[in-house]
């Protein structure tokens, strides 16, 4: 059964037939056809009004349908179709030259612009099928080693360990380094919750630090104020692809004998002073979730500066089992392993990393250029000579006169998926007691006015112009 089977009803059908169909498709509408050609549209509201006007469920559908409907040819440009969406028009039939329905467009699916989507146009199928053909589908197999080796080549001087996701990558990094109960780890107040959750899971205390108003990353000046005798590590998060100010963070870490754990989940391909992020810390972590720069579906990687700590991490990752004596457990460990199938996808993705990052940077630069002097925009990402921002998701600040949440809702009506910037961690119930910075106004402002725009590598320049056009159109209403 095709999707259209639950959307079309014959002209001789009854109001009851149409209601049954509308109940199945959940769109609140169905299309009336005669000899397969579209002749009318009927909504649940049309049927309700017909019943109020003394029709009954056995009345013919043509007594309730609307003959003045909106439809477009299937070849109509996406942006022209999206311009038709409104509060009352959420599904548009797409017709061929003979008037037959061949597809539909709705604000959340067909003809929409997603926030992110994976780019899987390389050798992903070939490598996955190799795993299936050879039977190496679990956590043993050549692609796991290949993935780690290629990651090490990309990050010279670091030792790689694959893991099952980016969250456990952080947890494993801290456990291998020796973060424990009584230690404190300084974490930025604007980041995804995994950054702080993993500190807590290690038994340590997270200390929330204000972020820089320009980079949105952890502010070195604020870090300095929070260091005490219990501080064990600093966790800079390279937010949305923007590198943190690593020179100052390294200086603070060296002066106070602290570990650096870089959270690079959103910054694969970003650089600080011509060095890839992930090469500055004692440990660094990456995520390969479906919306990340490269993906393995779920998956992660930890890089360690010390081979000894890397070897300890491998034991912890593999149930605490001795690498030389099978089923002999030296410590209490975890199952944090990545499968060979996931690693195969990762290898194929890494082969196209330069291409993916180039497109990401083009998207970021394009948005920045077109929005920089826009009267609804307060700030676009700032760049300087020390930084290469890989623009995982292009995020910027709207001016306070713009209702950000209303903008998100209205953009979705135009088929554009967006999302708000992360909430400040100190505002959420599990983390409110970990606030240490006196003022967190930067975090609050960024969270309230920050907006992330579609950033998939499939995005065209035409798509981006349309998105900005809709931003301006909605703000003027």
CSV table of N, CA, C and O in Angstrom, one decimal, residues 93-192:
chain,number,residue,atom,x,y,z
A,93,UNK,N,-1.4,18.4,-2.6
A,93,UNK,CA,-1.3,17.4,-3.6
A,93,UNK,C,-0.4,17.8,-4.8
A,93,UNK,O,-0.5,19.0,-5.2
A,94,UNK,N,0.4,16.9,-5.3
A,94,UNK,CA,1.3,17.2,-6.4
A,94,UNK,C,0.8,16.3,-7.6
A,94,UNK,O,0.7,15.1,-7.4
A,95,UNK,N,0.6,17.0,-8.7
A,95,UNK,CA,-0.1,16.3,-9.8
A,95,UNK,C,0.8,16.2,-11.0
A,95,UNK,O,1.8,16.9,-11.2
A,96,UNK,N,0.5,15.1,-11.9
A,96,UNK,CA,1.2,15.1,-13.1
A,96,UNK,C,0.5,15.9,-14.2
A,96,UNK,O,-0.5,16.6,-13.8
A,97,UNK,N,0.9,15.8,-15.4
A,97,UNK,CA,0.3,16.7,-16.5
A,97,UNK,C,-1.2,16.3,-16.8
A,97,UNK,O,-1.9,17.1,-17.4
A,98,UNK,N,-1.6,15.1,-16.4
A,98,UNK,CA,-3.0,14.7,-16.6
A,98,UNK,C,-3.9,14.9,-15.4
A,98,UNK,O,-5.0,14.5,-15.4
A,99,UNK,N,-3.3,15.5,-14.4
A,99,UNK,CA,-4.1,15.8,-13.2
A,99,UNK,C,-4.2,14.7,-12.2
A,99,UNK,O,-5.0,14.7,-11.3
A,100,UNK,N,-3.4,13.7,-12.4
A,100,UNK,CA,-3.4,12.5,-11.4
A,100,UNK,C,-2.4,12.9,-10.2
A,100,UNK,O,-1.4,13.4,-10.4
A,101,UNK,N,-2.9,12.5,-9.0
A,101,UNK,CA,-2.0,12.7,-7.9
A,101,UNK,C,-0.8,11.7,-7.9
A,101,UNK,O,-1.1,10.5,-7.9
A,102,UNK,N,0.4,12.2,-7.9
A,102,UNK,CA,1.5,11.4,-7.9
A,102,UNK,C,2.4,11.5,-6.6
A,102,UNK,O,3.2,10.6,-6.3
A,103,UNK,N,2.1,12.5,-5.8
A,103,UNK,CA,2.8,12.7,-4.6
A,103,UNK,C,2.1,13.8,-3.7
A,103,UNK,O,1.2,14.4,-4.2
A,104,UNK,N,2.5,13.9,-2.5
A,104,UNK,CA,2.0,15.0,-1.7
A,104,UNK,C,3.2,15.7,-1.0
A,104,UNK,O,4.3,15.2,-0.9
A,105,UNK,N,3.0,16.9,-0.7
A,105,UNK,CA,4.0,17.7,0.1
A,105,UNK,C,3.3,18.1,1.4
A,105,UNK,O,2.2,18.6,1.4
A,106,UNK,N,4.0,17.9,2.5
A,106,UNK,CA,3.5,18.4,3.8
A,106,UNK,C,4.7,19.0,4.5
A,106,UNK,O,5.9,18.8,4.2
A,107,UNK,N,4.4,19.9,5.5
A,107,UNK,CA,5.4,20.8,6.1
A,107,UNK,C,6.5,20.0,6.8
A,107,UNK,O,7.5,20.6,7.1
A,108,UNK,N,6.3,18.8,7.2
A,108,UNK,CA,7.3,18.1,8.0
A,108,UNK,C,8.1,17.0,7.2
A,108,UNK,O,9.1,16.6,7.6
A,109,UNK,N,7.6,16.7,6.0
A,109,UNK,CA,8.3,15.6,5.3
A,109,UNK,C,8.6,16.1,3.9
A,109,UNK,O,9.6,16.8,3.6
A,110,UNK,N,7.8,15.7,2.9
A,110,UNK,CA,8.1,16.0,1.5
A,110,UNK,C,8.3,17.5,1.3
A,110,UNK,O,7.5,18.3,1.9
A,111,UNK,N,9.3,17.9,0.6
A,111,UNK,CA,9.6,19.3,0.3
A,111,UNK,C,10.1,20.1,1.5
A,111,UNK,O,10.2,21.3,1.5
A,112,UNK,N,10.4,19.4,2.7
A,112,UNK,CA,10.9,20.2,3.8
A,112,UNK,C,12.4,20.2,3.8
A,112,UNK,O,13.1,19.5,3.1
A,113,UNK,N,13.0,21.1,4.6
A,113,UNK,CA,14.4,21.3,4.7
A,113,UNK,C,14.8,20.8,6.1
A,113,UNK,O,14.5,21.5,7.1
A,114,UNK,N,15.4,19.6,6.3
A,114,UNK,CA,15.7,19.1,7.6
A,114,UNK,C,16.9,19.9,8.2
A,114,UNK,O,17.7,20.4,7.5
A,115,UNK,N,17.0,19.9,9.6
A,115,UNK,CA,18.1,20.5,10.3
A,115,UNK,C,19.4,19.8,9.9
A,115,UNK,O,20.4,20.4,9.5
A,116,UNK,N,19.4,18.5,9.9
A,116,UNK,CA,20.6,17.7,9.6
A,116,UNK,C,20.1,16.4,9.0
A,116,UNK,O,19.0,15.9,9.2
A,117,UNK,N,21.0,15.8,8.2
A,117,UNK,CA,20.8,14.4,7.7
A,117,UNK,C,22.1,13.9,7.3
A,117,UNK,O,23.0,14.6,6.9
A,118,UNK,N,22.4,12.6,7.4
A,118,UNK,CA,23.7,12.0,7.1
A,118,UNK,C,24.0,12.0,5.6
A,118,UNK,O,23.0,12.0,4.8
A,119,UNK,N,25.2,12.1,5.3
A,119,UNK,CA,25.7,12.0,3.9
A,119,UNK,C,26.3,10.7,3.8
A,119,UNK,O,27.4,10.4,4.3
A,120,UNK,N,25.7,9.7,3.0
A,120,UNK,CA,26.1,8.4,2.9
A,120,UNK,C,26.3,8.0,1.5
A,120,UNK,O,25.9,6.9,1.0
A,121,UNK,N,27.0,8.8,0.8
A,121,UNK,CA,27.2,8.6,-0.7
A,121,UNK,C,28.5,8.0,-1.0
A,121,UNK,O,28.9,7.9,-2.2
A,122,UNK,N,29.3,7.5,-0.1
A,122,UNK,CA,30.6,6.8,-0.3
A,122,UNK,C,30.5,5.3,-0.4
A,122,UNK,O,29.6,4.8,-1.0
A,123,UNK,N,31.4,4.7,0.3
A,123,UNK,CA,31.5,3.2,0.2
A,123,UNK,C,30.9,2.5,1.4
A,123,UNK,O,31.3,1.4,1.7
A,124,UNK,N,29.9,3.2,2.0
A,124,UNK,CA,29.3,2.6,3.2
A,124,UNK,C,28.7,1.3,2.9
A,124,UNK,O,28.9,0.3,3.7
A,125,UNK,N,27.9,1.2,1.9
A,125,UNK,CA,27.3,-0.1,1.5
A,125,UNK,C,28.3,-1.2,1.2
A,125,UNK,O,28.1,-2.3,1.7
A,126,UNK,N,29.3,-0.8,0.5
A,126,UNK,CA,30.3,-1.8,0.2
A,126,UNK,C,31.0,-2.4,1.4
A,126,UNK,O,31.2,-3.6,1.5
A,127,UNK,N,31.4,-1.5,2.3
A,127,UNK,CA,32.1,-2.0,3.5
A,127,UNK,C,31.2,-2.7,4.5
A,127,UNK,O,31.6,-3.7,5.1
A,128,UNK,N,29.9,-2.3,4.6
A,128,UNK,CA,29.0,-3.0,5.5
A,128,UNK,C,28.7,-4.4,4.9
A,128,UNK,O,28.7,-5.4,5.6
A,129,UNK,N,28.5,-4.5,3.6
A,129,UNK,CA,28.3,-5.8,3.0
A,129,UNK,C,29.5,-6.7,3.1
A,129,UNK,O,29.3,-7.9,3.2
A,130,UNK,N,30.7,-6.1,3.1
A,130,UNK,CA,31.9,-6.9,3.4
A,130,UNK,C,31.8,-7.5,4.8
A,130,UNK,O,32.1,-8.7,5.0
A,131,UNK,N,31.3,-6.8,5.8
A,131,UNK,CA,31.2,-7.3,7.1
A,131,UNK,C,30.1,-8.5,7.1
A,131,UNK,O,30.3,-9.5,7.7
A,132,UNK,N,29.0,-8.3,6.4
A,132,UNK,CA,28.0,-9.3,6.4
A,132,UNK,C,28.5,-10.5,5.6
A,132,UNK,O,28.2,-11.7,6.1
A,133,UNK,N,29.2,-10.3,4.5
A,133,UNK,CA,29.6,-11.5,3.7
A,133,UNK,C,30.7,-12.3,4.5
A,133,UNK,O,30.7,-13.5,4.4
A,134,UNK,N,31.5,-11.6,5.3
A,134,UNK,CA,32.5,-12.3,6.0
A,134,UNK,C,32.1,-12.8,7.4
A,134,UNK,O,32.8,-13.6,8.1
A,135,UNK,N,31.0,-12.3,7.9
A,135,UNK,CA,30.5,-12.7,9.2
A,135,UNK,C,31.0,-11.9,10.3
A,135,UNK,O,30.7,-12.1,11.5
A,136,UNK,N,31.9,-10.9,10.1
A,136,UNK,CA,32.5,-10.1,11.1
A,136,UNK,C,31.6,-8.9,11.4
A,136,UNK,O,31.8,-7.8,10.8
A,137,UNK,N,30.6,-9.1,12.2
A,137,UNK,CA,29.6,-8.0,12.4
A,137,UNK,C,29.6,-7.5,13.8
A,137,UNK,O,29.0,-6.4,14.1
A,138,UNK,N,30.3,-8.1,14.7
A,138,UNK,CA,30.3,-7.6,16.1
A,138,UNK,C,31.5,-6.7,16.4
A,138,UNK,O,31.9,-6.0,15.5
A,139,UNK,N,32.1,-6.7,17.6
A,139,UNK,CA,33.1,-5.8,17.9
A,139,UNK,C,34.5,-6.2,17.5
A,139,UNK,O,35.5,-5.5,17.8
A,140,UNK,N,34.6,-7.4,16.9
A,140,UNK,CA,35.9,-7.8,16.3
A,140,UNK,C,35.8,-7.7,14.8
A,140,UNK,O,34.8,-7.9,14.2
A,141,UNK,N,36.9,-7.3,14.2
A,141,UNK,CA,37.0,-7.2,12.7
A,141,UNK,C,37.9,-6.1,12.3
A,141,UNK,O,38.3,-5.2,13.1
A,142,UNK,N,38.3,-6.2,11.0
A,142,UNK,CA,39.3,-5.3,10.5
A,142,UNK,C,38.9,-3.8,10.5
A,142,UNK,O,39.8,-2.9,10.6
A,143,UNK,N,37.6,-3.5,10.4
A,143,UNK,CA,37.2,-2.1,10.3
A,143,UNK,C,37.4,-1.3,11.6
A,143,UNK,O,37.6,-0.1,11.5
A,144,UNK,N,37.2,-2.0,12.7
A,144,UNK,CA,37.5,-1.4,14.0
A,144,UNK,C,38.9,-0.8,14.0
A,144,UNK,O,39.1,0.3,14.4
A,145,UNK,N,39.9,-1.7,13.7
A,145,UNK,CA,41.3,-1.3,13.7
A,145,UNK,C,41.5,-0.2,12.7
A,145,UNK,O,42.3,0.8,12.9
A,146,UNK,N,40.9,-0.4,11.5
A,146,UNK,CA,41.1,0.6,10.4
A,146,UNK,C,40.6,2.0,10.8
A,146,UNK,O,41.2,3.0,10.6
A,147,UNK,N,39.4,2.0,11.5
A,147,UNK,CA,38.8,3.3,11.9
A,147,UNK,C,39.7,4.0,12.9
A,147,UNK,O,40.0,5.2,12.9
A,148,UNK,N,40.2,3.2,13.9
A,148,UNK,CA,41.1,3.8,14.9
A,148,UNK,C,42.4,4.3,14.3
A,148,UNK,O,42.9,5.4,14.6
A,149,UNK,N,43.0,3.5,13.3
A,149,UNK,CA,44.2,3.9,12.7
A,149,UNK,C,44.1,5.2,11.9
A,149,UNK,O,44.9,6.1,11.9
A,150,UNK,N,43.0,5.3,11.1
A,150,UNK,CA,42.7,6.5,10.3
A,150,UNK,C,42.5,7.7,11.2
A,150,UNK,O,42.9,8.8,10.9
A,151,UNK,N,41.9,7.5,12.4
A,151,UNK,CA,41.6,8.6,13.3
A,151,UNK,C,43.0,9.1,13.9
A,151,UNK,O,43.2,10.3,14.1
A,152,UNK,N,43.9,8.1,14.2
A,152,UNK,CA,45.2,8.5,14.7
A,152,UNK,C,46.0,9.3,13.7
A,152,UNK,O,46.7,10.3,14.0
A,153,UNK,N,45.8,8.9,12.4
A,153,UNK,CA,46.5,9.6,11.3
A,153,UNK,C,46.0,11.0,11.2
A,153,UNK,O,46.8,12.0,10.9
A,154,UNK,N,44.7,11.2,11.5
A,154,UNK,CA,44.1,12.6,11.4
A,154,UNK,C,44.5,13.4,12.6
A,154,UNK,O,44.5,14.6,12.6
A,155,UNK,N,44.9,12.7,13.7
A,155,UNK,CA,45.2,13.4,15.0
A,155,UNK,C,46.6,12.9,15.5
A,155,UNK,O,46.7,12.1,16.4
A,156,UNK,N,47.7,13.4,14.9
A,156,UNK,CA,49.0,12.9,15.2
A,156,UNK,C,49.4,13.1,16.7
A,156,UNK,O,49.0,14.1,17.3
A,157,UNK,N,50.0,12.0,17.2
A,157,UNK,CA,50.4,12.1,18.6
A,157,UNK,C,49.4,11.6,19.5
A,157,UNK,O,49.6,11.6,20.7
A,158,UNK,N,48.2,11.1,19.0
A,158,UNK,CA,47.2,10.6,19.9
A,158,UNK,C,46.9,9.2,19.6
A,158,UNK,O,47.2,8.7,18.5
A,159,UNK,N,46.4,8.4,20.6
A,159,UNK,CA,46.1,7.0,20.5
A,159,UNK,C,44.6,6.8,20.6
A,159,UNK,O,44.0,7.3,21.6
A,160,UNK,N,44.0,6.1,19.7
A,160,UNK,CA,42.6,6.0,19.5
A,160,UNK,C,42.0,4.8,20.1
A,160,UNK,O,42.5,3.7,20.0
A,161,UNK,N,40.7,4.9,20.6
A,161,UNK,CA,39.9,3.8,21.1
A,161,UNK,C,38.5,4.0,20.7
A,161,UNK,O,37.9,5.1,21.0
A,162,UNK,N,38.0,3.1,19.9
A,162,UNK,CA,36.6,3.2,19.5
A,162,UNK,C,35.6,2.9,20.6
A,162,UNK,O,36.0,2.0,21.4
A,163,UNK,N,34.5,3.5,20.7
A,163,UNK,CA,33.5,3.2,21.7
A,163,UNK,C,32.1,3.3,21.1
A,163,UNK,O,31.9,3.7,19.9
A,164,UNK,N,31.1,2.9,21.9
A,164,UNK,CA,29.7,2.7,21.3
A,164,UNK,C,29.0,4.0,21.1
A,164,UNK,O,28.0,4.1,20.4
A,165,UNK,N,29.4,5.1,21.8
A,165,UNK,CA,28.8,6.4,21.5
A,165,UNK,C,29.6,7.5,22.1
A,165,UNK,O,30.6,7.3,22.9
A,166,UNK,N,29.2,8.8,21.8
A,166,UNK,CA,30.0,9.9,22.3
A,166,UNK,C,29.9,10.2,23.8
A,166,UNK,O,30.8,10.7,24.4
A,167,UNK,N,28.8,9.7,24.4
A,167,UNK,CA,28.7,9.9,25.8
A,167,UNK,C,29.6,9.0,26.6
A,167,UNK,O,30.3,9.5,27.5
A,168,UNK,N,29.6,7.7,26.3
A,168,UNK,CA,30.6,6.8,27.0
A,168,UNK,C,32.0,7.2,26.6
A,168,UNK,O,32.9,6.8,27.4
A,169,UNK,N,32.2,7.8,25.5
A,169,UNK,CA,33.6,8.3,25.2
A,169,UNK,C,34.1,9.2,26.3
A,169,UNK,O,35.2,9.1,26.8
A,170,UNK,N,33.2,10.2,26.7
A,170,UNK,CA,33.6,11.1,27.8
A,170,UNK,C,33.8,10.3,29.1
A,170,UNK,O,34.8,10.6,29.8
A,171,UNK,N,32.9,9.4,29.4
A,171,UNK,CA,33.0,8.7,30.6
A,171,UNK,C,34.3,7.8,30.7
A,171,UNK,O,35.0,7.8,31.7
A,172,UNK,N,34.6,7.1,29.6
A,172,UNK,CA,35.8,6.3,29.5
A,172,UNK,C,37.0,7.2,29.7
A,172,UNK,O,38.0,6.8,30.3
A,173,UNK,N,37.0,8.3,29.0
A,173,UNK,CA,38.2,9.2,29.1
A,173,UNK,C,38.5,9.6,30.5
A,173,UNK,O,39.6,9.5,31.0
A,174,UNK,N,37.4,9.9,31.3
A,174,UNK,CA,37.6,10.4,32.6
A,174,UNK,C,38.0,9.2,33.6
A,174,UNK,O,38.9,9.3,34.4
A,175,UNK,N,37.4,8.1,33.3
A,175,UNK,CA,37.7,6.9,34.2
A,175,UNK,C,39.2,6.5,33.9
A,175,UNK,O,39.9,6.1,34.9
A,176,UNK,N,39.6,6.5,32.7
A,176,UNK,CA,41.0,6.0,32.4
A,176,UNK,C,42.0,7.0,32.9
A,176,UNK,O,43.1,6.6,33.4
A,177,UNK,N,41.7,8.3,32.9
A,177,UNK,CA,42.6,9.3,33.5
A,177,UNK,C,42.6,9.2,35.0
A,177,UNK,O,43.6,9.5,35.6
A,178,UNK,N,41.5,8.7,35.6
A,178,UNK,CA,41.5,8.6,37.1
A,178,UNK,C,40.6,9.6,37.8
A,178,UNK,O,40.7,9.8,39.0
A,179,UNK,N,39.7,10.2,37.0
A,179,UNK,CA,38.7,11.1,37.7
A,179,UNK,C,37.8,10.3,38.6
A,179,UNK,O,37.2,9.3,38.2
A,180,UNK,N,37.6,10.7,39.8
A,180,UNK,CA,36.9,9.9,40.8
A,180,UNK,C,36.2,10.8,41.8
A,180,UNK,O,36.2,12.1,41.7
A,181,UNK,N,35.6,10.2,42.8
A,181,UNK,CA,34.8,10.8,43.8
A,181,UNK,C,35.7,11.8,44.6
A,181,UNK,O,36.9,11.5,44.9
A,182,UNK,N,35.3,13.0,44.8
A,182,UNK,CA,36.1,14.1,45.4
A,182,UNK,C,36.7,15.0,44.5
A,182,UNK,O,37.1,16.1,44.9
A,183,UNK,N,36.9,14.6,43.2
A,183,UNK,CA,37.5,15.5,42.2
A,183,UNK,C,36.4,16.4,41.6
A,183,UNK,O,35.2,16.2,41.7
A,184,UNK,N,36.9,17.6,41.1
A,184,UNK,CA,36.0,18.5,40.4
A,184,UNK,C,36.5,18.7,39.0
A,184,UNK,O,37.7,18.7,38.7
A,185,UNK,N,35.5,18.7,38.1
A,185,UNK,CA,35.8,19.0,36.7
A,185,UNK,C,35.0,20.2,36.2
A,185,UNK,O,33.8,20.3,36.4
A,186,UNK,N,35.7,21.2,35.6
A,186,UNK,CA,35.1,22.4,35.2
A,186,UNK,C,34.5,22.2,33.8
A,186,UNK,O,35.2,21.8,32.9
A,187,UNK,N,33.2,22.5,33.7
A,187,UNK,CA,32.4,22.2,32.5
A,187,UNK,C,31.7,23.5,32.0
A,187,UNK,O,31.2,24.3,32.9
A,188,UNK,N,31.6,23.8,30.7
A,188,UNK,CA,30.9,25.0,30.3
A,188,UNK,C,29.4,24.9,30.6
A,188,UNK,O,28.8,23.8,30.6
A,189,UNK,N,28.8,26.0,30.9
A,189,UNK,CA,27.4,26.0,31.2
A,189,UNK,C,26.5,25.9,30.0
A,189,UNK,O,25.3,25.6,30.1
A,190,UNK,N,27.0,26.1,28.8
A,190,UNK,CA,26.2,25.9,27.6
A,190,UNK,C,26.9,24.7,26.8
A,190,UNK,O,28.0,24.8,26.2
A,191,UNK,N,26.2,23.6,26.9
A,191,UNK,CA,26.7,22.3,26.2
A,191,UNK,C,25.6,21.3,26.3
A,191,UNK,O,24.6,21.5,27.1
A,192,UNK,N,25.7,20.2,25.5
A,192,UNK,CA,24.7,19.1,25.7
A,192,UNK,C,24.9,18.4,27.0
A,192,UNK,O,26.1,18.4,27.5
